[in-house]
Short mmCIF file of C-alpha atoms in Angstrom, two decimals:
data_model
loop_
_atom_site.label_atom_id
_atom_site.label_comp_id
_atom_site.label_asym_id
_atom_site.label_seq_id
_atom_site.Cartn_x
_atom_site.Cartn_y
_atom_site.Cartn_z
CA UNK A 1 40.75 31.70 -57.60
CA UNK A 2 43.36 34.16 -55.60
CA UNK A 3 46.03 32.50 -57.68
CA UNK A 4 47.83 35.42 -60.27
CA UNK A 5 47.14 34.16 -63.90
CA UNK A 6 50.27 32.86 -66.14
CA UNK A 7 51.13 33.34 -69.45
CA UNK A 8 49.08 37.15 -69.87
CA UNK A 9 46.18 35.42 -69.09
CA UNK A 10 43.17 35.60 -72.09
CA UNK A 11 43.16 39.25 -72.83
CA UNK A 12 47.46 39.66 -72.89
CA UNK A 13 46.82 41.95 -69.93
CA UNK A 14 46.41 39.07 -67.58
CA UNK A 15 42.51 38.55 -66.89
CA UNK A 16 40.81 35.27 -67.25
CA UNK A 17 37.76 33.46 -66.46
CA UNK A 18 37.78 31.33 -63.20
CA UNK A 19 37.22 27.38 -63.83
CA UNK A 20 35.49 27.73 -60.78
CA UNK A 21 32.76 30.30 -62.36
CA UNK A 22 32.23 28.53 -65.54
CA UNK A 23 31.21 25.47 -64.06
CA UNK A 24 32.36 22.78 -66.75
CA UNK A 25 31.19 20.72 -68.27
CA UNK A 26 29.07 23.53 -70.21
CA UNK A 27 26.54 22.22 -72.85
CA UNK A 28 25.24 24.20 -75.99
CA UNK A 29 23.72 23.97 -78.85
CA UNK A 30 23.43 20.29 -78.05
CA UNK A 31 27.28 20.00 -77.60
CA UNK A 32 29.04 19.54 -74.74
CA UNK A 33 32.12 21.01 -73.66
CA UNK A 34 35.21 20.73 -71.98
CA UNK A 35 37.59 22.87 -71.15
CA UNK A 36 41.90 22.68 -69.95
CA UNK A 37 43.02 21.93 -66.59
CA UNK A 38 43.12 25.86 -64.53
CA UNK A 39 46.32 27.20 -64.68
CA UNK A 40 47.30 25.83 -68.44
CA UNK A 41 46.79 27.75 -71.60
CA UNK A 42 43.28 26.44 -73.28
CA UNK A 43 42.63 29.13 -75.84
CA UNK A 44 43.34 29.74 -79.21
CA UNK A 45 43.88 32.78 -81.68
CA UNK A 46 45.32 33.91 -84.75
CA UNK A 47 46.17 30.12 -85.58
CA UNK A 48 45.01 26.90 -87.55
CA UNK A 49 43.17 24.50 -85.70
CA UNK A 50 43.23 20.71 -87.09
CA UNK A 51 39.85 19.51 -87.43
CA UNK A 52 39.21 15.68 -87.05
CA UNK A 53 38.84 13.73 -90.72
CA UNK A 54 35.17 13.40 -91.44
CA UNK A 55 31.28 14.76 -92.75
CA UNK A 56 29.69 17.35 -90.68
CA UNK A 57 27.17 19.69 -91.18
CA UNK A 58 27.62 22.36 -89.03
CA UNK A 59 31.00 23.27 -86.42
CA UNK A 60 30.16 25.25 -83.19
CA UNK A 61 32.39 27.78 -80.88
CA UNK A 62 32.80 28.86 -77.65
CA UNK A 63 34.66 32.06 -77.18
CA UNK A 64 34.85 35.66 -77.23
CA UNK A 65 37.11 38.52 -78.34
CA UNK A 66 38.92 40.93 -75.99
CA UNK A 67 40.17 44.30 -75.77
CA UNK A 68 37.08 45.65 -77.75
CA UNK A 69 34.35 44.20 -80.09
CA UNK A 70 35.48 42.61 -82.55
CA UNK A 71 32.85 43.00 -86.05
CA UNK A 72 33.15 41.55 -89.10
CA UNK A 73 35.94 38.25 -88.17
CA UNK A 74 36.50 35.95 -90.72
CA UNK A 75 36.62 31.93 -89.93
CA UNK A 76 37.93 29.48 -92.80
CA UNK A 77 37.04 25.86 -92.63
CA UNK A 78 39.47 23.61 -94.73
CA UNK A 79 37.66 20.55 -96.88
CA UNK A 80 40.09 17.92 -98.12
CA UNK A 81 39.37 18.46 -101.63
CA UNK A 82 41.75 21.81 -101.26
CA UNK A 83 38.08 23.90 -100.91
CA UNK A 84 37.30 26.06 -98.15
CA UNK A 85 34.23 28.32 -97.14
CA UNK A 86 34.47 31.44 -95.20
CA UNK A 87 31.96 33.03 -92.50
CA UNK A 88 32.13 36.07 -91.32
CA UNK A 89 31.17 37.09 -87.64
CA UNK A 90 30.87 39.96 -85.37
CA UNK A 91 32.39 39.03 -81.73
CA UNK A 92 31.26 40.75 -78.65
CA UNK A 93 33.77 42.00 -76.40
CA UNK A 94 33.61 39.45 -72.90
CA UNK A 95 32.51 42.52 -70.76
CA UNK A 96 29.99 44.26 -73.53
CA UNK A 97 27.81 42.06 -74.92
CA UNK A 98 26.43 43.60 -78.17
CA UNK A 99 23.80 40.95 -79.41
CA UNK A 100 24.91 40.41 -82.93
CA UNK A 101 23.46 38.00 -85.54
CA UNK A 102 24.94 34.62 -85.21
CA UNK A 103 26.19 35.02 -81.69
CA UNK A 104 24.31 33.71 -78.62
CA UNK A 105 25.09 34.10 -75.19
CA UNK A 106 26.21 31.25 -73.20
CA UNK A 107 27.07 31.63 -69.95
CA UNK A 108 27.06 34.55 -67.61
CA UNK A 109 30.37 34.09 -64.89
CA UNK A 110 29.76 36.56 -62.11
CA UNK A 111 33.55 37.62 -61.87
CA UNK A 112 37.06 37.33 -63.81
CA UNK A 113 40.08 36.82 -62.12
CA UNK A 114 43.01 39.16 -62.81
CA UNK A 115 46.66 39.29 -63.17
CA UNK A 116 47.62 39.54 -59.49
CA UNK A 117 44.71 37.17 -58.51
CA UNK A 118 42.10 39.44 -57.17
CA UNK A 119 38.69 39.08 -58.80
CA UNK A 120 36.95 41.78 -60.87
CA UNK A 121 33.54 40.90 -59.51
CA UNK A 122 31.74 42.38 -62.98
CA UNK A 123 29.82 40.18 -65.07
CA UNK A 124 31.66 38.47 -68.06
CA UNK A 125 30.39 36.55 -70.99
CA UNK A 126 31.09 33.30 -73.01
CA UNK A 127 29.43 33.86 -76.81
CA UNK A 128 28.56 30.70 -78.94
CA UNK A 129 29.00 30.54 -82.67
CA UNK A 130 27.79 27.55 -85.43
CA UNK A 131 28.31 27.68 -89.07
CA UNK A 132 26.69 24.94 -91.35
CA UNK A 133 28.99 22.95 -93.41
CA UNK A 134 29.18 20.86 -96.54
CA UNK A 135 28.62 17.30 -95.46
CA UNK A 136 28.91 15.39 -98.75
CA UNK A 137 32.95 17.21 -97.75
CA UNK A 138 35.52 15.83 -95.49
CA UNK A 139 36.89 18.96 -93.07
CA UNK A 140 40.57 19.30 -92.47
CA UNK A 141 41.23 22.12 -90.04
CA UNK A 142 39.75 25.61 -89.10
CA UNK A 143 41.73 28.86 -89.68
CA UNK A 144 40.86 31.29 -86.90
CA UNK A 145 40.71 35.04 -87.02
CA UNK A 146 44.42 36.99 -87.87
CA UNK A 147 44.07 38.59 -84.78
CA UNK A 148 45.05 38.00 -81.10
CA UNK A 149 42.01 39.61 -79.98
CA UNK A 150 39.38 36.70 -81.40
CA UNK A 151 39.59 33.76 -78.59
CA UNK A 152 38.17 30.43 -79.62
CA UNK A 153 37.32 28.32 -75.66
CA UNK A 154 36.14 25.36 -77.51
CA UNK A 155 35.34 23.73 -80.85
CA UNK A 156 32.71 21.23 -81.86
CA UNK A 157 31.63 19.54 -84.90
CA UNK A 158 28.01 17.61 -85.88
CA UNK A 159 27.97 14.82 -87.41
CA UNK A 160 26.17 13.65 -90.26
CA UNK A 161 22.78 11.91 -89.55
CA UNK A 162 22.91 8.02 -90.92
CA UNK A 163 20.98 7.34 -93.70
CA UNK A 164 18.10 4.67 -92.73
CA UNK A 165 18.27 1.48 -94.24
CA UNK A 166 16.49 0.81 -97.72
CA UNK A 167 13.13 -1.06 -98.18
CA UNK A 168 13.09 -3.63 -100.60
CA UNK A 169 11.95 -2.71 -103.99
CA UNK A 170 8.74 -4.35 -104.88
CA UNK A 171 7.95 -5.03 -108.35
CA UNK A 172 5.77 -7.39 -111.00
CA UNK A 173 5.47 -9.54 -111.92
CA UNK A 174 7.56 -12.08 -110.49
CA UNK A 175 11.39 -12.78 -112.39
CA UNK A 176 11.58 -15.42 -114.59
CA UNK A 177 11.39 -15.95 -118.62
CA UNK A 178 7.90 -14.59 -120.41
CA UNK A 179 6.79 -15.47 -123.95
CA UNK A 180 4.04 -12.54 -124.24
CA UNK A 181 4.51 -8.97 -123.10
CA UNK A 182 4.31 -8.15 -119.54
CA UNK A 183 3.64 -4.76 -117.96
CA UNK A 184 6.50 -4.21 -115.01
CA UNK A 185 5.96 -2.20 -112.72
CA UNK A 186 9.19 -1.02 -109.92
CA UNK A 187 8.71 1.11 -107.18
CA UNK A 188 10.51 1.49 -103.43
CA UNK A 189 9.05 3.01 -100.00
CA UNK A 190 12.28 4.44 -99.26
CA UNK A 191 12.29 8.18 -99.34
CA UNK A 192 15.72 9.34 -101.29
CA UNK A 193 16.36 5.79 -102.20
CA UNK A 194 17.96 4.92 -105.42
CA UNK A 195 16.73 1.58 -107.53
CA UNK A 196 18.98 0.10 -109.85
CA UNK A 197 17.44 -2.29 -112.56
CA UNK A 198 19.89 -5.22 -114.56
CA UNK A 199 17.74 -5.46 -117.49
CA UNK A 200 18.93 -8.56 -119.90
CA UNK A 201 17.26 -9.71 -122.65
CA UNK A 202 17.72 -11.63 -125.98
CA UNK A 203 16.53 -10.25 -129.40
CA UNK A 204 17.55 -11.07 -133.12
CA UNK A 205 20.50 -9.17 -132.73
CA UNK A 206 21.65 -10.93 -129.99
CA UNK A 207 21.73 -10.02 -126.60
CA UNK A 208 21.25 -6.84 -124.49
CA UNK A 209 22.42 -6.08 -120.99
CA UNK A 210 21.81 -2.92 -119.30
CA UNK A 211 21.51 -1.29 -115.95
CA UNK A 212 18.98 1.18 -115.40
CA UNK A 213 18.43 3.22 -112.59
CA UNK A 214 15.13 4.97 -110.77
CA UNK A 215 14.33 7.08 -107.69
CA UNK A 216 11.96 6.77 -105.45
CA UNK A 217 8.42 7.20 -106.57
CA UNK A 218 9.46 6.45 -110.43
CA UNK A 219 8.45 3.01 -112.12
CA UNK A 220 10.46 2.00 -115.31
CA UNK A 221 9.54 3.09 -118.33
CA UNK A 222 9.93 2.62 -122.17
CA UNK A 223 11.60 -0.16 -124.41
CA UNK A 224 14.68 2.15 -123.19
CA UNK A 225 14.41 1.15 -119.64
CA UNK A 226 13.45 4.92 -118.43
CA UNK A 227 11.46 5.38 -115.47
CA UNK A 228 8.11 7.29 -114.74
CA UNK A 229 5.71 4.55 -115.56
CA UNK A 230 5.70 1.37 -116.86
CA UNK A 231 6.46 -0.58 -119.86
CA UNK A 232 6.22 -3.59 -121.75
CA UNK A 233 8.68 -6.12 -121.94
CA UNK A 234 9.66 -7.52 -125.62
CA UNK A 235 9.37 -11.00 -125.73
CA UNK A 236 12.24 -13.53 -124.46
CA UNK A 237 12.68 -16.48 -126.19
#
């Protein structure tokens, strides 16, 4: 604070916030956040920002737009794959808050500082932004809005919840070689877990090796090896 502001400051004319005012770290939308050392330039617009390798499902901003509201901005996130989905957001202006969908309020700072170092003791505001992503995608990098006046603070991504480990499937009757028909039954207390069966067998044709596969809840089924309920194995020799 009382220092003039380098580099045109966030709005080009020379404002800023004051580290002092925002208080870091700041923590939203179970993120937290950290911002540049005062003094440097630690905003973005108008640019591509790399994005670190990996499955998310949802990235989060902080920032704001200047000079005016800004409606109707366009954000690009990059996938690997050469795919990309768009979302489009309305910005409020730091000094005029406008409440639109998708846009939160963060943080109220009780004063900017501006170009010659004197503080404009109005209130400003830092706005908060999440988009959900594809997580079964790996993200690449996030292509701002093509304009100066959209400023990106911050940038955070969520990972992808682990997957819990499987149960064991349980099934009857026990493995081994059967001269009569047996009813088998497969089945798994996993929710979303995926069973696969190596069925071999030996008939008069010869022999016959397959690999079935069931979701939760199913049991095998048929001569075919489908699942859904059970079935009879033909005899082994």
């Amino acid at each position: 604070n009382g220092a003039s502001v380098p580099g045109g400051g966030l709005d080009g004319r020379g404002d800023a916030y004051s580290s002092s005012a925002l208080g870091l770290p700041l923590t939203w939308n179970g993120n937290t956040y950290s911002f540049g050392a005062a003094g440097s330039a630690d905003a973005v617009s108008n640019t591509t920002v790399p994005l670190p390798a990996g499955n998310f499902t949802a990235i989060s901003l902080l920032g704001t737009a200047v000079g005016a509201n800004q409606p109707n901005q366009v954000f690009t996130v990059n996938y690997s794959d050469g795919t990309s989905v768009s979302f489009t957001q309305s910005m409020s202006d730091w000094y005029t808050p406008q409440s639109y969908s998708g846009e939160s309020r963060v943080l109220a700072v009780p004063y900017r500082i501006t170009a010659n170092g004197v503080l404009d003791t109005r209130t400003f505001y830092v706005y908060g932004y999440s988009f959900a992503l594809n997580p079964a995608k790996t993200v690449t990098s996030l292509t701002l809005p093509k304009t100066r006046n959209v400023i990106v603070l911050a940038i955070d991504l969520t990972a992808s919840a682990a997957l819990p480990p499987a149960a064991a499937p349980m099934f009857t009757p026990a493995p081994g070689n059967y001269n009569s028909p047996q009813s088998v039954t497969l089945a798994d207390t996993t929710p979303g877990a995926t069973m696969y069966l190596h069925h071999q067998r030996g008939d008069a044709h010869g022999e016959l090796d397959a690999l079935h596969r069931c979701h939760h809840g199913e049991l095998l089924d048929d001569a075919q090896g489908h699942c859904g309920g059970e079935r009879l194995l033909p005899r082994v020799p």
